[in-house]
DNA sequence: CGTTAGGTTGACTTGATTCAACAACAGTGG
DNA sequence: CCACTGTTGTTGAATCAAGTCAACCTAACG
């Protein structure tokens, strides 16, 4: 136990699955300066157009990315869990091109932009692990394009429920008995590109057909295989098992 | 003129706008080993599940990413232009999670995976430039989620036409008089998540309303501002002006 | 010069939206 | 303690955007 806090533990553990870090790298992560902040549900963490002065790490709670059309329709783009930096883009690109909001009450660590930039400059391995993170984010975006573009509401909902189940499970936030889905039906609609009224009907039908069991916002999946099939869900795109060899090792593999 | 070929010129130029490269970096890019290949329209460049042995650089022509649902519906995820590596993911993640096909006849350079991995390992600046590329790809994916999720077919089509116009223009493949859109109506439908029949009707209406003028697949935009407005298009997400300072400079900025 | 891929249009159907009403529930303040 | 208020969830009826099916047209090409 060499570090002073557990704020970055989840992030370090995640990065370890991407790239074997040196002790120096781990220490550099743990030594990042930060400021803790608690953010209420729906409060903005990043706003479109911002030139952020810090990167935000989710320590506890969930957050989501969204974009609003000129007509005022909101589209949710992704959901993020503890250990995720939600605006690395902000440290590397010029301006935020979308918004990030807290989904549940969040505890976040604000890390100054310069500290992130310096960390990336000084450690190729951490930069590499972060890069892989953005590649996986990209992969999830691609699957969401398919979900809103080519699946009907019923299949898309099943797919979304499968994705949440697997991701929350993988990070220890869900048992196979089910999980707490902390989204309103309006938010679910914004994630799927449909109206909240239709979300309601789709959930009702899934419940009626025995694909899910709802208790408030807690979702149980009695038959995973059935849900998986209706949603056309294949978890490859989540790259949950992602382990990359060191470049030098990979070159010899 | 120190290099032996112009294969990597576009890529070098693109990376220069992301990160000021050293002469060594430029040379390392130009010295990459490669094999040229010509690929006919619709032929696969990458297949889902592949563990690719090389990365593919588009030298000439256009390519697109796509994914097919279990029901057999195809969703196009992005379109790529000369200078783009279309499967860097393949060198960094375990398996390809989607397909890449040639849109037009393509000339591509196949670069061995180990050469890419070694390049990334040896040059932090090139890795950084590539990372920024994947961040921009992510930004474009996000906008596509909005496009298929929250815009009706008419607006989505205008938005897509605006995106192509700006990207092709930025890479010198379109004048402001218009551009060649080398996609069938079926492919346009697959990009927007609608049927080819509906694409046809939407294009007919846009033409009738004077938003576009079609001559075969050549598209002229008589009134850019009108098209931009109907599509709700804001080019920020393309990050066309992306210029990032060196980390050390950025830290002092 | 027949074959094929892509484009076009009409008639009909359907999945999802809209609008509107109401129920359940939590938080707030008198 | 209950009335008031706002948010979320629920349902029915009417409407609409997009899909389906099917016919036909055109241009490219071996």
XYZ file of C-alpha atoms (C1' of nucleotides) in Angstrom:
566
model
C 0.000 0.000 0.000
C 2.158 2.832 -1.239
C -0.512 5.261 -2.304
C -2.281 7.905 -0.330
C -5.840 7.322 -1.555
C -8.056 4.826 -3.321
C -9.499 7.371 -5.698
C -7.624 5.968 -8.669
C -7.784 2.281 -7.744
C -10.504 1.371 -10.228
C -8.736 3.248 -12.989
C -5.418 1.558 -12.245
C -7.117 -1.836 -12.213
C -8.811 -1.103 -15.523
C -5.578 0.082 -17.126
C -3.804 -3.060 -15.884
C -6.143 -5.118 -18.037
C -5.132 -3.005 -21.031
C -1.385 -2.844 -20.553
C 0.953 -4.159 -17.873
C 1.936 -1.018 -15.976
C 5.266 -0.409 -14.255
C 5.273 0.486 -10.562
C 6.262 4.004 -11.654
C 3.165 4.245 -13.830
C 0.906 3.102 -11.012
C 2.512 5.600 -8.689
C 2.182 8.418 -11.201
C -1.537 7.694 -11.470
C -1.967 7.592 -7.722
C 0.004 10.824 -7.373
C -2.252 12.770 -9.723
C -3.481 15.954 -8.072
C -7.233 16.125 -7.786
C -10.152 17.821 -6.154
C -13.205 15.839 -5.063
C -16.653 17.061 -5.977
C -20.153 15.693 -5.459
C -22.544 16.190 -8.353
C -26.321 15.905 -8.127
C -28.311 13.882 -10.671
C -28.765 15.673 -13.994
C -26.191 18.353 -13.186
C -23.743 19.030 -15.995
C -20.166 17.794 -15.741
C -19.111 19.020 -19.201
C -20.926 21.374 -21.530
C -20.694 21.476 -25.316
C -18.250 24.199 -26.320
C -16.326 24.091 -23.046
C -12.561 24.366 -23.138
C -12.159 22.401 -19.940
C -9.371 23.136 -17.464
C -9.535 19.663 -15.921
C -10.437 16.063 -16.679
C -13.179 14.416 -14.660
C -12.836 10.930 -13.233
C -15.964 9.208 -11.942
C -15.185 7.855 -8.484
C -18.712 6.811 -7.570
C -22.062 6.895 -9.379
C -23.009 6.937 -13.049
C -22.848 9.628 -15.727
C -23.957 9.885 -19.335
C -22.997 11.728 -22.503
C -25.661 13.468 -24.528
C -26.193 15.819 -27.390
C -29.230 17.983 -28.164
C -30.444 18.717 -31.700
C -31.457 22.196 -32.802
C -35.072 21.040 -32.460
C -34.385 20.288 -28.813
C -34.441 16.487 -28.948
C -31.897 14.893 -26.659
C -29.871 11.822 -27.604
C -27.972 9.935 -24.939
C -24.693 8.641 -26.381
C -23.181 6.514 -23.648
C -23.281 5.735 -19.948
C -20.152 5.771 -17.808
C -19.203 3.980 -14.626
C -16.691 4.526 -11.815
C -13.102 4.432 -13.049
C -13.930 6.179 -16.321
C -12.485 9.546 -17.291
C -15.485 11.195 -18.896
C -13.701 13.984 -20.714
C -10.253 12.977 -21.765
C -11.298 14.441 -25.110
C -11.289 17.778 -23.371
C -7.579 17.459 -22.625
C -6.674 16.426 -26.155
C -9.168 18.088 -28.486
C -9.892 21.771 -28.587
C -13.502 21.947 -27.485
C -16.078 19.605 -26.012
C -18.490 18.625 -28.788
C -21.141 17.197 -26.454
C -22.449 17.328 -22.903
C -21.865 15.056 -19.928
C -24.410 14.877 -17.128
C -24.560 12.994 -13.838
C -27.068 10.138 -14.034
C -27.079 9.351 -10.322
C -25.456 11.389 -7.578
C -21.774 11.239 -8.506
C -18.546 11.640 -6.693
C -15.928 12.840 -9.160
C -12.259 13.746 -9.022
C -11.228 16.812 -10.997
C -7.692 16.424 -12.341
C -6.017 19.502 -13.819
C -5.597 19.282 -17.569
C -1.844 19.918 -17.369
C -1.375 16.991 -14.978
C -3.151 14.681 -17.448
C -1.151 16.011 -20.387
C 2.081 15.576 -18.442
C 1.100 12.044 -17.384
C 0.423 11.097 -20.997
C 3.718 12.658 -22.095
C 5.746 10.895 -19.439
C 4.251 7.423 -19.614
C 3.783 5.714 -22.927
C 2.074 2.804 -21.214
C -0.573 4.908 -19.536
C -1.150 6.785 -22.779
C -1.511 3.440 -24.501
C -4.025 2.183 -21.929
C -6.032 5.394 -22.276
C -5.954 5.110 -26.042
C -7.338 1.587 -25.842
C -10.077 2.978 -23.631
C -11.038 5.446 -26.346
C -10.960 2.649 -28.925
C -13.382 0.622 -26.816
C -15.592 3.679 -26.372
C -15.588 3.937 -30.163
C -16.602 0.315 -30.469
C -19.527 0.895 -28.108
C -20.591 3.964 -30.094
C -20.636 1.847 -33.246
C -22.910 -0.680 -31.605
C -25.209 2.138 -30.470
C -25.451 3.391 -34.046
C -26.639 -0.093 -35.005
C -29.020 -0.132 -32.062
C -30.806 3.105 -32.903
C -30.431 2.673 -36.662
C -31.361 -0.923 -37.327
C -33.202 -2.466 -34.405
C -36.857 -1.897 -33.593
C -37.721 -0.558 -30.161
C -38.223 -3.976 -28.576
C -34.921 -5.407 -29.798
C -33.060 -2.172 -29.049
C -34.362 -2.142 -25.471
C -33.305 -5.753 -24.933
C -29.899 -4.950 -26.355
C -29.482 -1.970 -24.050
C -30.530 -4.018 -21.022
C -28.016 -6.708 -22.006
C -25.236 -4.163 -22.371
C -25.915 -2.629 -18.964
C -26.147 -6.036 -17.374
C -22.779 -7.174 -18.691
C -20.973 -3.924 -18.000
C -22.329 -3.522 -14.484
C -21.602 -7.177 -13.757
C -18.049 -6.806 -15.049
C -17.480 -3.926 -12.656
C -19.129 -5.632 -9.701
C -22.252 -3.469 -9.683
C -24.707 -6.207 -10.636
C -25.239 -9.815 -9.651
C -26.695 -12.278 -12.116
C -29.909 -11.866 -10.130
C -30.413 -8.488 -11.747
C -29.426 -4.878 -11.309
C -30.604 -1.423 -10.450
C -31.177 0.517 -13.678
C -31.070 4.110 -12.470
C -32.674 5.639 -15.558
C -36.115 7.144 -15.995
C -38.186 5.968 -18.945
C -37.558 9.333 -20.540
C -33.795 8.769 -20.317
C -34.159 5.272 -21.725
C -36.061 6.791 -24.630
C -33.311 9.340 -25.160
C -30.792 6.491 -25.305
C -32.835 4.553 -27.870
C -34.135 7.447 -29.943
C -37.786 6.793 -29.054
C -40.443 8.542 -26.963
C -40.926 7.844 -23.256
C -44.468 6.674 -23.954
C -43.155 4.034 -26.279
C -40.495 3.007 -23.763
C -43.288 2.391 -21.316
C -45.178 0.153 -23.707
C -42.068 -1.776 -24.710
C -41.094 -2.418 -21.088
C -44.664 -3.470 -20.293
C -44.606 -5.970 -23.146
C -41.167 -7.336 -22.188
C -42.462 -7.798 -18.661
C -45.694 -9.423 -19.887
C -43.667 -11.781 -22.106
C -41.446 -12.808 -19.220
C -38.240 -11.392 -20.706
C -37.678 -9.154 -17.705
C -39.179 -8.716 -14.247
C -39.397 -5.188 -12.909
C -39.525 -4.035 -9.303
C -39.400 -0.246 -9.475
C -36.175 0.325 -11.410
C -34.643 -2.957 -10.431
C -34.488 -5.315 -13.402
C -34.287 -9.086 -13.109
C -33.568 -11.236 -16.148
C -35.159 -14.669 -15.656
C -33.813 -16.015 -18.920
C -30.634 -14.380 -20.101
C -30.451 -16.415 -23.285
C -33.912 -15.285 -24.388
C -33.164 -11.615 -23.755
C -29.835 -11.935 -25.531
C -31.520 -13.430 -28.550
C -34.292 -10.856 -28.855
C -31.728 -8.054 -28.555
C -29.311 -9.702 -30.988
C -26.691 -9.082 -28.331
C -23.110 -10.230 -28.790
C -20.776 -8.850 -26.164
C -17.621 -8.850 -28.297
C -17.935 -5.135 -28.916
C -17.500 -4.419 -25.195
C -13.982 -5.909 -25.289
C -14.379 -6.864 -21.623
C -11.513 -9.333 -21.857
C -9.194 -6.860 -23.536
C -5.627 -7.709 -22.605
C -2.915 -6.359 -24.836
C 0.646 -7.557 -24.716
C 3.482 -5.134 -24.418
C 4.351 -3.790 -27.855
C 7.652 -5.644 -27.781
C 6.018 -8.888 -26.741
C 3.236 -8.407 -29.249
C 5.805 -7.994 -31.985
C 7.207 -11.407 -31.212
C 3.873 -13.139 -30.689
C 12.123 15.159 -50.851
C 13.781 12.568 -48.646
C 11.227 9.804 -48.914
C 10.938 7.066 -51.429
C 7.198 7.230 -52.061
C 4.167 9.430 -51.633
C 2.038 6.695 -50.186
C 2.105 8.206 -46.707
C 2.035 11.879 -47.697
C -1.615 12.427 -46.831
C -1.224 10.674 -43.517
C 1.852 12.705 -42.611
C 0.047 15.899 -43.542
C -2.953 14.919 -41.442
C -0.800 14.030 -38.456
C 1.037 17.356 -38.763
C -2.241 19.115 -38.058
C -2.617 17.040 -34.895
C 0.903 17.256 -33.510
C 4.090 18.879 -34.772
C 6.189 15.914 -35.876
C 9.961 15.674 -35.750
C 11.863 14.908 -38.967
C 12.529 11.475 -37.441
C 8.812 10.863 -37.024
C 8.103 11.844 -40.606
C 10.865 9.579 -41.810
C 9.647 6.667 -39.694
C 6.210 7.015 -41.264
C 7.630 7.182 -44.773
C 9.844 4.170 -44.033
C 6.944 1.949 -43.021
C 6.989 -1.298 -44.971
C 3.886 -1.832 -47.052
C 2.315 -3.777 -49.827
C -0.012 -2.087 -52.313
C -3.344 -3.673 -53.146
C -6.270 -2.634 -55.302
C -9.684 -3.450 -53.912
C -12.892 -3.532 -55.945
C -16.051 -1.790 -54.717
C -17.874 -3.711 -51.992
C -14.974 -6.100 -51.389
C -14.157 -6.621 -47.742
C -11.040 -5.026 -46.253
C -11.671 -6.232 -42.696
C -14.146 -8.837 -41.468
C -15.759 -9.011 -38.047
C -13.854 -11.512 -35.923
C -10.597 -11.099 -37.839
C -7.352 -10.975 -35.930
C -5.655 -8.895 -38.607
C -1.971 -9.297 -39.406
C -1.692 -5.822 -40.914
C -3.209 -2.351 -40.793
C -4.775 -0.922 -43.918
C -4.137 2.607 -45.097
C -6.401 4.051 -47.759
C -4.188 5.574 -50.453
C -6.932 6.285 -52.963
C -10.699 5.814 -52.999
C -13.294 5.569 -50.239
C -14.179 2.828 -47.765
C -16.861 2.355 -45.142
C -17.382 0.539 -41.861
C -20.494 -1.517 -41.321
C -22.117 -3.987 -39.030
C -24.918 -6.448 -39.762
C -27.603 -7.405 -37.242
C -28.688 -11.006 -36.688
C -31.779 -10.199 -38.769
C -29.473 -9.273 -41.651
C -29.967 -5.508 -41.656
C -26.800 -3.612 -42.463
C -25.814 -0.377 -40.727
C -23.055 1.765 -42.175
C -21.035 3.338 -39.357
C -18.611 5.680 -41.078
C -16.983 6.557 -44.364
C -13.228 6.904 -44.736
C -11.035 8.854 -47.095
C -7.443 8.636 -48.340
C -4.936 9.062 -45.543
C -7.063 7.143 -43.021
C -5.935 3.932 -41.407
C -9.158 1.932 -41.401
C -8.215 -0.705 -38.896
C -5.822 0.610 -36.333
C -8.211 -1.054 -33.864
C -7.026 -4.314 -35.305
C -3.481 -3.610 -34.168
C -4.494 -2.578 -30.666
C -7.621 -4.545 -29.797
C -7.925 -8.299 -29.949
C -10.516 -8.791 -32.669
C -12.273 -6.684 -35.239
C -15.810 -6.033 -34.010
C -17.133 -4.824 -37.360
C -16.535 -4.990 -41.110
C -14.816 -2.591 -43.476
C -15.685 -2.576 -47.184
C -14.415 -0.638 -50.167
C -16.971 1.949 -51.265
C -15.272 2.847 -54.532
C -12.335 1.059 -56.099
C -9.590 1.553 -53.530
C -5.863 1.520 -53.546
C -4.668 0.524 -50.098
C -1.307 -0.014 -48.428
C -1.071 -3.013 -46.135
C 1.308 -2.306 -43.271
C 2.363 -5.238 -41.082
C 0.884 -5.091 -37.629
C 4.311 -5.342 -35.950
C 5.561 -2.319 -37.890
C 2.619 -0.271 -36.639
C 3.069 -1.466 -33.073
C 6.779 -0.647 -33.233
C 6.064 2.799 -34.714
C 3.654 3.559 -31.887
C 6.135 2.331 -29.305
C 9.005 4.355 -30.694
C 7.273 7.653 -31.366
C 5.072 9.210 -28.723
C 4.154 11.974 -31.128
C 2.861 9.665 -33.803
C 0.982 7.642 -31.201
C -0.505 10.884 -29.958
C -1.564 11.952 -33.435
C -3.145 8.561 -34.039
C -4.930 8.723 -30.712
C -6.383 12.098 -31.632
C -7.583 10.506 -34.855
C -9.481 7.876 -32.889
C -10.931 10.602 -30.659
C -12.208 12.430 -33.723
C -13.627 9.191 -35.107
C -15.432 8.821 -31.778
C -16.820 12.323 -32.093
C -18.162 11.513 -35.548
C -19.718 8.292 -34.267
C -21.510 10.319 -31.587
C -22.946 12.641 -34.184
C -24.119 9.645 -36.217
C -25.930 8.281 -33.162
C -27.772 11.604 -32.992
C -28.411 11.481 -36.728
C -30.071 8.071 -36.777
C -31.599 8.426 -33.323
C -33.098 11.888 -33.276
C -33.418 13.337 -36.757
C -36.147 12.435 -39.221
C -35.114 11.086 -42.609
C -35.120 14.483 -44.323
C -32.967 16.192 -41.697
C -30.681 13.186 -41.359
C -30.065 13.120 -45.111
C -29.244 16.840 -45.181
C -26.895 16.349 -42.258
C -25.124 13.483 -43.993
C -24.765 15.494 -47.191
C -23.332 18.399 -45.192
C -20.832 16.133 -43.466
C -19.628 14.641 -46.727
C -19.387 18.060 -48.309
C -17.215 19.484 -45.553
C -14.986 16.441 -45.200
C -14.424 16.015 -48.924
C -13.811 19.733 -49.296
C -11.298 19.699 -46.438
C -9.366 16.954 -48.191
C -9.536 18.573 -51.593
C -12.016 16.122 -53.078
C -14.876 18.572 -53.502
C -15.223 22.127 -54.685
C -17.939 24.351 -53.316
C -19.721 23.699 -56.600
C -20.593 20.227 -55.350
C -19.176 16.752 -55.148
C -19.440 13.223 -56.384
C -21.297 11.127 -53.806
C -20.275 7.618 -54.727
C -23.010 5.832 -52.784
C -26.055 3.978 -54.011
C -29.412 4.842 -52.482
C -29.308 1.523 -50.705
C -25.987 2.465 -49.085
C -27.332 5.877 -48.108
C -30.242 4.082 -46.460
C -27.858 1.808 -44.602
C -26.021 4.883 -43.322
C -29.225 6.543 -42.108
C -31.069 3.488 -40.868
C -33.873 3.802 -43.425
C -34.999 1.855 -46.505
C -33.693 2.592 -49.999
C -37.228 3.370 -51.145
C -37.492 6.066 -48.527
C -34.047 7.429 -49.461
C -35.346 7.827 -52.979
C -38.376 9.811 -51.857
C -36.353 12.003 -49.512
C -33.809 12.839 -52.223
C -36.620 13.553 -54.705
C -38.203 15.974 -52.210
C -34.893 17.699 -51.424
C -34.351 18.144 -55.152
C -37.920 19.396 -55.687
C -37.475 21.873 -52.811
C -34.239 23.209 -54.277
C -32.052 22.079 -51.388
C -29.880 20.000 -53.676
C -29.444 19.513 -57.428
C -28.633 15.993 -58.601
C -26.886 14.954 -61.770
C -26.485 11.206 -61.464
C -24.563 10.897 -58.210
C -23.073 14.350 -58.405
C -24.619 16.625 -55.808
C -24.679 20.412 -56.037
C -25.762 22.520 -53.097
C -27.242 25.774 -54.405
C -27.793 27.165 -50.926
C -25.447 25.814 -48.316
C -27.037 27.779 -45.505
C -30.467 26.282 -46.188
C -29.133 22.724 -46.282
C -27.136 23.322 -43.126
C -30.214 24.559 -41.339
C -32.518 21.716 -42.358
C -29.869 19.210 -41.288
C -29.112 21.011 -38.061
C -25.485 20.722 -39.099
C -22.707 22.199 -36.985
C -19.262 21.130 -38.115
C -17.561 21.391 -34.720
C -17.762 17.637 -34.224
C -15.503 17.077 -37.248
C -12.650 18.922 -35.509
C -11.313 19.934 -38.906
C -9.180 22.666 -37.388
C -7.708 20.392 -34.760
C -4.256 21.612 -33.875
C -2.843 20.514 -30.569
C 0.194 22.100 -28.995
C 3.060 19.973 -27.819
C 2.326 18.705 -24.342
C 5.080 20.870 -22.902
C 3.790 23.954 -24.680
C 0.231 23.128 -23.695
C 1.272 22.886 -20.074
C 2.499 26.475 -20.189
C -0.386 27.836 -22.233
C -29.006 -7.502 -76.860
C -30.413 -9.879 -72.872
C -29.099 -9.474 -68.062
C -28.492 -7.077 -63.916
C -28.044 -3.396 -60.605
C -29.830 0.825 -59.369
C -33.455 4.136 -59.421
C -38.597 5.581 -59.313
C -43.380 5.576 -58.118
C -48.027 4.081 -56.209
C -50.952 1.644 -52.802
C -51.172 -0.259 -48.496
C -49.536 -1.460 -43.801
C -47.236 -0.788 -39.502
C -44.295 0.811 -35.724
C -43.907 4.690 -33.341
C -45.582 9.429 -32.165
C -48.772 12.642 -30.384
C -52.091 14.201 -27.339
C -54.515 13.794 -23.429
C -55.993 12.019 -19.175
C -54.950 9.965 -14.944
C -52.404 7.232 -11.199
C -48.526 6.668 -8.000
C -45.261 8.714 -5.331
C -41.823 11.881 -3.040
C -40.899 16.187 -1.240
C -42.446 20.506 0.842
C -44.667 23.583 3.657
C -48.657 25.212 6.216
C -50.767 15.566 9.636
C -52.683 16.473 5.290
C -52.932 19.424 1.177
C -50.198 20.923 -2.623
C -46.908 20.304 -6.273
C -43.892 18.243 -9.504
C -41.949 14.222 -11.470
C -42.439 9.711 -13.266
C -45.107 6.044 -14.908
C -49.399 4.195 -17.420
C -52.974 3.712 -20.834
C -56.205 4.678 -24.878
C -57.305 6.846 -29.348
C -55.958 9.215 -33.335
C -52.346 10.334 -36.485
C -48.100 10.129 -39.079
C -43.456 8.888 -40.795
C -41.429 5.219 -42.640
C -41.683 0.401 -44.190
C -43.391 -3.159 -47.377
C -44.633 -4.978 -51.645
C -44.784 -4.731 -56.263
C -44.382 -2.910 -60.770
C -41.702 -0.660 -64.062
C -37.972 2.155 -65.942
C -33.070 3.206 -67.196
C -28.257 2.639 -68.039
C -24.207 -0.193 -67.992
C -21.980 -4.160 -69.626
C -20.289 -8.649 -71.141
